[in-house]
Short mmCIF file of C-alpha atoms in Angstrom, two decimals:
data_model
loop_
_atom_site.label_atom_id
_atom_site.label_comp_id
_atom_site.label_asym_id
_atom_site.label_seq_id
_atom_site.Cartn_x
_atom_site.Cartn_y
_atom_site.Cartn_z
CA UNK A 1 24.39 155.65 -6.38
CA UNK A 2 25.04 151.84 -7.06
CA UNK A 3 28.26 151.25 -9.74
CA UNK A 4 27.88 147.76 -11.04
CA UNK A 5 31.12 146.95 -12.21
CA UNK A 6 30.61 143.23 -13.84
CA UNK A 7 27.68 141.63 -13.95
CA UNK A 8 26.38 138.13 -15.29
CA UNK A 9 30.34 136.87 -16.52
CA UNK A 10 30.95 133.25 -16.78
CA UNK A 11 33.46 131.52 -18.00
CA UNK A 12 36.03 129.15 -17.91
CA UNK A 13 39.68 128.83 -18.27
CA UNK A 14 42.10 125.45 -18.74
CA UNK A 15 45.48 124.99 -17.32
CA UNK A 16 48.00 126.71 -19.26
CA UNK A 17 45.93 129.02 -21.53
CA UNK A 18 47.22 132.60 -22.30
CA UNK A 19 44.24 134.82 -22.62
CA UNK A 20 43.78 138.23 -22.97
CA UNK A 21 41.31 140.60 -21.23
CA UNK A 22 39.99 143.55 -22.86
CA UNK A 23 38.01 146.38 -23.12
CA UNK A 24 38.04 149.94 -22.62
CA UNK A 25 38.91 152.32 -19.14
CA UNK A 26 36.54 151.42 -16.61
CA UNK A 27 35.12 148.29 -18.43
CA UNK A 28 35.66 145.90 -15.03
CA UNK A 29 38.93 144.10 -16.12
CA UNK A 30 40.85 145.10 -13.25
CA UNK A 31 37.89 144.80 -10.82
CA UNK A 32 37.78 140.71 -12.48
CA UNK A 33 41.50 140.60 -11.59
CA UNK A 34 41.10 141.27 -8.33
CA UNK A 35 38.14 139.22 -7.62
CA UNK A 36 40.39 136.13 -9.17
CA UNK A 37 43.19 137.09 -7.14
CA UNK A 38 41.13 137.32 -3.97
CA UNK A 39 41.78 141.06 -2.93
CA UNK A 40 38.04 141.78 -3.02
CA UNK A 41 34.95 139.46 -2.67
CA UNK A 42 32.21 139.19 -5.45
CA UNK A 43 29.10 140.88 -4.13
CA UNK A 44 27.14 138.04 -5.92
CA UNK A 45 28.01 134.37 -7.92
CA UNK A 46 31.21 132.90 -7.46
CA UNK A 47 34.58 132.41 -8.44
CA UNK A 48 36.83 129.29 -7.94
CA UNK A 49 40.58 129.66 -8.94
CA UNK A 50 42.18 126.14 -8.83
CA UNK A 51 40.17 124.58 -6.98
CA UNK A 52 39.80 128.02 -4.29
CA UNK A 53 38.07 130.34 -3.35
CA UNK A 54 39.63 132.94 -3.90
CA UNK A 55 38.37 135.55 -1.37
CA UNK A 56 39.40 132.81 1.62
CA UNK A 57 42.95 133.46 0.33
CA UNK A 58 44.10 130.30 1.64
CA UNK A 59 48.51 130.06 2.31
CA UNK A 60 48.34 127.22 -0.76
CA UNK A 61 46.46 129.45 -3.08
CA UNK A 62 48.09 132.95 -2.43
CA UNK A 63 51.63 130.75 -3.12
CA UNK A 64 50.24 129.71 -6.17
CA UNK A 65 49.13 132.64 -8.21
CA UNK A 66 50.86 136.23 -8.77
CA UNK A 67 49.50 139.83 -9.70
CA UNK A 68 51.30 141.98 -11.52
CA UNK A 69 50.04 145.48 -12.35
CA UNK A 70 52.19 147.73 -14.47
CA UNK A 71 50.68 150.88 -13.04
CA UNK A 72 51.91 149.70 -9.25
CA UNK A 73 54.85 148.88 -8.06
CA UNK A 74 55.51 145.66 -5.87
CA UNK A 75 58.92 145.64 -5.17
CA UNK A 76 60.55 147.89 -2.48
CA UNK A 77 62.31 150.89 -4.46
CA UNK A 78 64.83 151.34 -1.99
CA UNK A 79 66.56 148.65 -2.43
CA UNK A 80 68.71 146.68 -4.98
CA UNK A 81 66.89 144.04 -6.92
CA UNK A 82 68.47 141.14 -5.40
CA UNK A 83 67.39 142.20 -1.94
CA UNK A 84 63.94 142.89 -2.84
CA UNK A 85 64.13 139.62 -4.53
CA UNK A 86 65.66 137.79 -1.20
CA UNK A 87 62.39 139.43 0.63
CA UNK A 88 60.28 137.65 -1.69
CA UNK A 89 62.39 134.44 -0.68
CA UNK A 90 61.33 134.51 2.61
CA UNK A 91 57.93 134.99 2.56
CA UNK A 92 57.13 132.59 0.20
CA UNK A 93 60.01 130.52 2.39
CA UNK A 94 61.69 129.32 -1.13
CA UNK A 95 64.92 127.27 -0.90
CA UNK A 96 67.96 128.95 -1.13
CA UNK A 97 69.52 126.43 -3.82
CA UNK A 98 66.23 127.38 -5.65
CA UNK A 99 65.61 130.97 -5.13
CA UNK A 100 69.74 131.53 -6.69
CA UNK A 101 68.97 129.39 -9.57
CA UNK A 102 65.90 131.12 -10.72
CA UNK A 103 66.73 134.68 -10.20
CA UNK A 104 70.17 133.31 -12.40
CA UNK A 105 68.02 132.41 -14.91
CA UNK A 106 65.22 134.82 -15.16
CA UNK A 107 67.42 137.64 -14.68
CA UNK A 108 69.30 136.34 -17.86
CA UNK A 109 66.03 135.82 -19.92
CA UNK A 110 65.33 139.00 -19.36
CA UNK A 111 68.75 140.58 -19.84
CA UNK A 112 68.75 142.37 -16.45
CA UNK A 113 71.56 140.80 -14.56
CA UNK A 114 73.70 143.50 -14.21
CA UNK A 115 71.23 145.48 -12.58
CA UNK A 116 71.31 143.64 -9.67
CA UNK A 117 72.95 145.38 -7.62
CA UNK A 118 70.99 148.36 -8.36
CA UNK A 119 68.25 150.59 -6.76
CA UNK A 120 64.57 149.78 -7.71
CA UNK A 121 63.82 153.34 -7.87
CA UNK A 122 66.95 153.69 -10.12
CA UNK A 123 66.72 151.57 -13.04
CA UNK A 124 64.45 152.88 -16.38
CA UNK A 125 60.66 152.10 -16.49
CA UNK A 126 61.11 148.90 -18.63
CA UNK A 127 64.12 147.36 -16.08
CA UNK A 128 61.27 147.88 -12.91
CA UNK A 129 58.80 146.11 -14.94
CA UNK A 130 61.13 143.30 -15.78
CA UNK A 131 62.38 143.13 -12.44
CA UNK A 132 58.59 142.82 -11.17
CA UNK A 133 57.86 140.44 -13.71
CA UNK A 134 60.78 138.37 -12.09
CA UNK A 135 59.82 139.18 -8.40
CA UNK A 136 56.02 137.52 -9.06
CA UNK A 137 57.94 134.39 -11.09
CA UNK A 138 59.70 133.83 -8.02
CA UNK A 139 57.92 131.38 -6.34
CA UNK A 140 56.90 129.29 -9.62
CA UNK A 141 53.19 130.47 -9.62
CA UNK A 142 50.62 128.39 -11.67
CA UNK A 143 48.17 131.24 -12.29
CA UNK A 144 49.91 134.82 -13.42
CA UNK A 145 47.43 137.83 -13.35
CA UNK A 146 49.06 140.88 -15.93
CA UNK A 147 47.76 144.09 -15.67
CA UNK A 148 48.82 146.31 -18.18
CA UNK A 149 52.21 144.99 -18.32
CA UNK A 150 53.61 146.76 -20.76
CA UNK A 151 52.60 150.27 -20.12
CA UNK A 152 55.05 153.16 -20.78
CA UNK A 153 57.09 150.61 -22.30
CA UNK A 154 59.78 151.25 -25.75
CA UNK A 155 59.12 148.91 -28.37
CA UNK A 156 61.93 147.21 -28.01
CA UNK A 157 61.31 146.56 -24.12
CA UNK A 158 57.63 145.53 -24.66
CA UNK A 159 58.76 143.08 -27.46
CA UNK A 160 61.56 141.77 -24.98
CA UNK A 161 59.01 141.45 -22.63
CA UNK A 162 56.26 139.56 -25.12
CA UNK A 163 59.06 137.66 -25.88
CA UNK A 164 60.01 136.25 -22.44
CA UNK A 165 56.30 135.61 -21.44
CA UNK A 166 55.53 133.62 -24.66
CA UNK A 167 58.66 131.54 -23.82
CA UNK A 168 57.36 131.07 -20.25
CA UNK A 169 54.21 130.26 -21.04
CA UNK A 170 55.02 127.38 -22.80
CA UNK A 171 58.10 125.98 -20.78
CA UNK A 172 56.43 125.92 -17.46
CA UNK A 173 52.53 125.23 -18.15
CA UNK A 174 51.19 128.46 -16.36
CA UNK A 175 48.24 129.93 -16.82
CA UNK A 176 48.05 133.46 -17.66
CA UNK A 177 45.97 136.64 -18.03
CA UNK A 178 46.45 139.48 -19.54
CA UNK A 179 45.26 142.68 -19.97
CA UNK A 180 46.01 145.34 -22.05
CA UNK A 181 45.66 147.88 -24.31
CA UNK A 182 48.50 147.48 -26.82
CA UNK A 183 46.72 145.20 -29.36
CA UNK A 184 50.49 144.14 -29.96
CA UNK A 185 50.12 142.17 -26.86
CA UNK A 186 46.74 140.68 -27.72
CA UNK A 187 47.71 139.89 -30.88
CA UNK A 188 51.38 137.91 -30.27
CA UNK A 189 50.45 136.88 -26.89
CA UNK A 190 47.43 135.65 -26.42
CA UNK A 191 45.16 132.31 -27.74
CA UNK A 192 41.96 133.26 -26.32
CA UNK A 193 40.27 136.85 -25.29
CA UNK A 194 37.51 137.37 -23.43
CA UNK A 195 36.01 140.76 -24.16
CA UNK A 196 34.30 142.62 -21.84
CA UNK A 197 32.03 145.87 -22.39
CA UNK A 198 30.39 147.74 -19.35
CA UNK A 199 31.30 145.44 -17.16
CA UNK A 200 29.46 142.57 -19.73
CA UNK A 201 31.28 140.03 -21.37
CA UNK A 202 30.61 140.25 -24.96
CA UNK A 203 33.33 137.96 -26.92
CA UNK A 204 34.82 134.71 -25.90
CA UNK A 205 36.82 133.13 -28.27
CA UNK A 206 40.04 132.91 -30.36
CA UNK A 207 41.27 136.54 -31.65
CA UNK A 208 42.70 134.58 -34.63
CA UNK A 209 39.06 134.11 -35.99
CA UNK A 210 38.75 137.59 -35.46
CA UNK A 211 39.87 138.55 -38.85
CA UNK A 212 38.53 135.62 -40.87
CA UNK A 213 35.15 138.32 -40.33
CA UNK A 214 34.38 141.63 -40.89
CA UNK A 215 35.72 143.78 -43.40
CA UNK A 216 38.93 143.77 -45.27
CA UNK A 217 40.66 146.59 -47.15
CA UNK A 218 41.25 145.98 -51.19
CA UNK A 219 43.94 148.51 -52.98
CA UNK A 220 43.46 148.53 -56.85
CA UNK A 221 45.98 149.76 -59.29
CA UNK A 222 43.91 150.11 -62.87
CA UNK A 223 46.10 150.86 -66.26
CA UNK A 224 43.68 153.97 -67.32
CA UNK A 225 42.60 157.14 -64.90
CA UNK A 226 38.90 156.21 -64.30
CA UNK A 227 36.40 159.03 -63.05
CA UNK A 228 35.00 157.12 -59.06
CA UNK A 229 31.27 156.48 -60.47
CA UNK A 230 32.83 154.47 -63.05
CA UNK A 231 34.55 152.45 -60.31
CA UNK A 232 31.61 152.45 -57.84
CA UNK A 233 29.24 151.23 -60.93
CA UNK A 234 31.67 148.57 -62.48
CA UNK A 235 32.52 147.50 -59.05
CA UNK A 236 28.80 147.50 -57.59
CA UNK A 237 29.38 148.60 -54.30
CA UNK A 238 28.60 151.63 -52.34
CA UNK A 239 30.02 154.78 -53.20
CA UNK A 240 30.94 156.03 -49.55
CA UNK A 241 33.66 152.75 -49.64
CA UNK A 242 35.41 153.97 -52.53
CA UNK A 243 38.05 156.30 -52.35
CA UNK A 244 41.02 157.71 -54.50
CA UNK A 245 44.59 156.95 -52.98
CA UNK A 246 46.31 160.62 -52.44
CA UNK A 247 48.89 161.45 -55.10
CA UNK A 248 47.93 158.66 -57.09
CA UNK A 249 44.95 159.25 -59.97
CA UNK A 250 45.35 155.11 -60.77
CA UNK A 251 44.79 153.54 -57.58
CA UNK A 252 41.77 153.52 -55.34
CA UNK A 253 41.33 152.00 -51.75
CA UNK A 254 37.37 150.23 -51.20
CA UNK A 255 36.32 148.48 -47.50
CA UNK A 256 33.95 145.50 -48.30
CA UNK A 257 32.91 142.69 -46.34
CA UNK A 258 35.26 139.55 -46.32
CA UNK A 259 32.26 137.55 -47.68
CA UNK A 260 32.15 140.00 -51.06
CA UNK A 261 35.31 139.87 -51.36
CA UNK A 262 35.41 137.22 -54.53
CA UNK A 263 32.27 139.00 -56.50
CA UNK A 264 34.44 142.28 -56.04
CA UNK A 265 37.62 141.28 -57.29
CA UNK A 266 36.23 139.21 -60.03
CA UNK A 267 33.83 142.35 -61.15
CA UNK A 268 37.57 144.50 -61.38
CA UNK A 269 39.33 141.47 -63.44
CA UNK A 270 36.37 142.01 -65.70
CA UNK A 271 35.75 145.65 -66.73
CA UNK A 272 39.63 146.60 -65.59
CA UNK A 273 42.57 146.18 -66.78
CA UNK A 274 44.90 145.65 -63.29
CA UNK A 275 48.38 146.47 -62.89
CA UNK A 276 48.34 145.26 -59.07
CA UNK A 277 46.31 144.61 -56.45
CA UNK A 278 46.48 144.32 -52.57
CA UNK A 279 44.18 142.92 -49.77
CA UNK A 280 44.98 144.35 -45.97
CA UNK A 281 43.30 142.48 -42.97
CA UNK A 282 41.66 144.65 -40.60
CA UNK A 283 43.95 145.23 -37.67
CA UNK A 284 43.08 143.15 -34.18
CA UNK A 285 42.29 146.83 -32.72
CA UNK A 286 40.18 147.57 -35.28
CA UNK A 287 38.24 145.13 -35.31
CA UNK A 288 37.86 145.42 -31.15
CA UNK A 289 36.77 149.05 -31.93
CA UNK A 290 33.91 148.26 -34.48
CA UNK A 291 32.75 144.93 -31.50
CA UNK A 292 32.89 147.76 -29.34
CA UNK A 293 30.80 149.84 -31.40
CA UNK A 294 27.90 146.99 -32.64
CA UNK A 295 27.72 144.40 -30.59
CA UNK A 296 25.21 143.92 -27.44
CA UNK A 297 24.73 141.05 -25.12
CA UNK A 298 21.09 139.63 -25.16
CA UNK A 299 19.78 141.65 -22.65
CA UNK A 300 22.42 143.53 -21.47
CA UNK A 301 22.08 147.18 -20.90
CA UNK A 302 24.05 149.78 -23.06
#
């Protein structure tokens, strides 16, 4: 049985963009990865990476891209970090006066300099992952494939580790993709995602815009206990998108479209008396879910 993993994806991505890739297990984002990073050839159409093709895997492209996948491990775990790192030296034949002054300053970005001296295999999950981050940074790499970066990570080494990419990003100029699941990274990272579903690309474009659509959460807070028909009717939407908020009789939750929004709230200013009101944007992952869920490519299967 034939397994098409991508089929009819096109696009196009500028120097020094940060975009995210996304979609669900088994969508095709790692399979696009490794097409772009020239590990395995597209059956059909191609794909130029700076100026490359990728699949030739030229000595000036490999030395000017790096893969990093969070579920593999790059570096050898046997040895300390700074030899591992000296390994990397030589095969991408970096200077030494250049090779000390980045590992100097990436290993203090990323708050990992006194683990030099340490076992791969011995740090904690998010130390290896910085340390691989560091290993692929190395040689100054214009293109940076992520894969999952932050997998298994704690909050507070996934936001260390948003943290230093963001500030990479823009110092150097590199180009970057990501993928991922946490929406987190998406969200803080990223300027662009390209969306893919069954192997399809569905959504190009800025996540951003994302929640300027869809729908949007509205709490109300009324002065008098009102029965939910009175709400649904004053409020003329549809019953299913009203509901009470638990332990409170005076406030109730309703999901509307973005573009009802205005005829809503001024229909509650005008047969309620308020005490407060909220609006909540749909979260980036929400929103993913329900694109998911709705939309199809012209033509695409399902």
């Amino acid at each position: 049985t034939e397994f098409v993993a991508l089929r009819g994806i096109s696009f196009q991505i500028q120097a020094g963009e940060f975009v995210g890739l996304i979609g669900a297990n088994g969508a095709g984002k790692t399979t696009l990865l490794k097409i772009l990073s020239g590990l395995i050839p597209p059956t059909s159409g191609t794909a130029t990476v700076m100026g490359h093709d990728p699949f030739e895997r030229t000595l000036e492209f490999r030395k000017s891209l790096a893969l990093v996948m969070g579920q593999k491990a790059q570096l050898w775990w046997d040895l300390p970090a700074i030899e591992a790192f000296d390994l990397l030296r030589a095969v991408y034949d970096i200077p030494q006066d250049v090779f000390k002054k980045r590992v100097s300053e990436l290993t203090s970005l990323l708050n990992v300099d006194k683990h030099m001296n340490t076992q791969i295999r011995r740090l904690s999950l998010g130390e290896r992952m910085k340390m691989e981050i560091i290993g692929a940074l190395l040689h100054s790499p214009q293109v940076i494939y992520l894969d999952e970066p932050t997998i298994g990570l704690d909050i507070l080494a996934a936001a260390s580790l948003r943290d230093f990419l963001k500030r990479h990003n823009k110092e150097t100029g590199a180009t970057i993709i990501l993928t991922s699941h946490n929406m987190d990274d998406i969200s803080e990272l990223c300027e662009r995602i390209l969306l893919i579903r069954e192997g399809e690309l569905i959504l190009d474009g800025d996540p951003k815009r994302l929640s300027n659509a869809g729908e949007c959460q509205v709490t109300l807070k009324i002065n008098a206990i009102e029965p939910q028909s009175q709400v649904v009717e004053k409020l003329g939407i549809d019953p299913d998108r009203v509901k009470p908020v638990d332990n409170d009789p005076l406030s109730w939750t309703i999901v509307i479209e973005r573009s009802s929004l205005t005829t809503v709230l001024e229909r509650a200013l005008k047969h309620f008396s308020l005490e407060d009101f909220s609006i909540q944007e749909p979260s980036l992952e929400r929103l993913v879910q329900k694109l998911f869920a709705e939309k199809r490519p012209s033509g695409g299967q399902s």
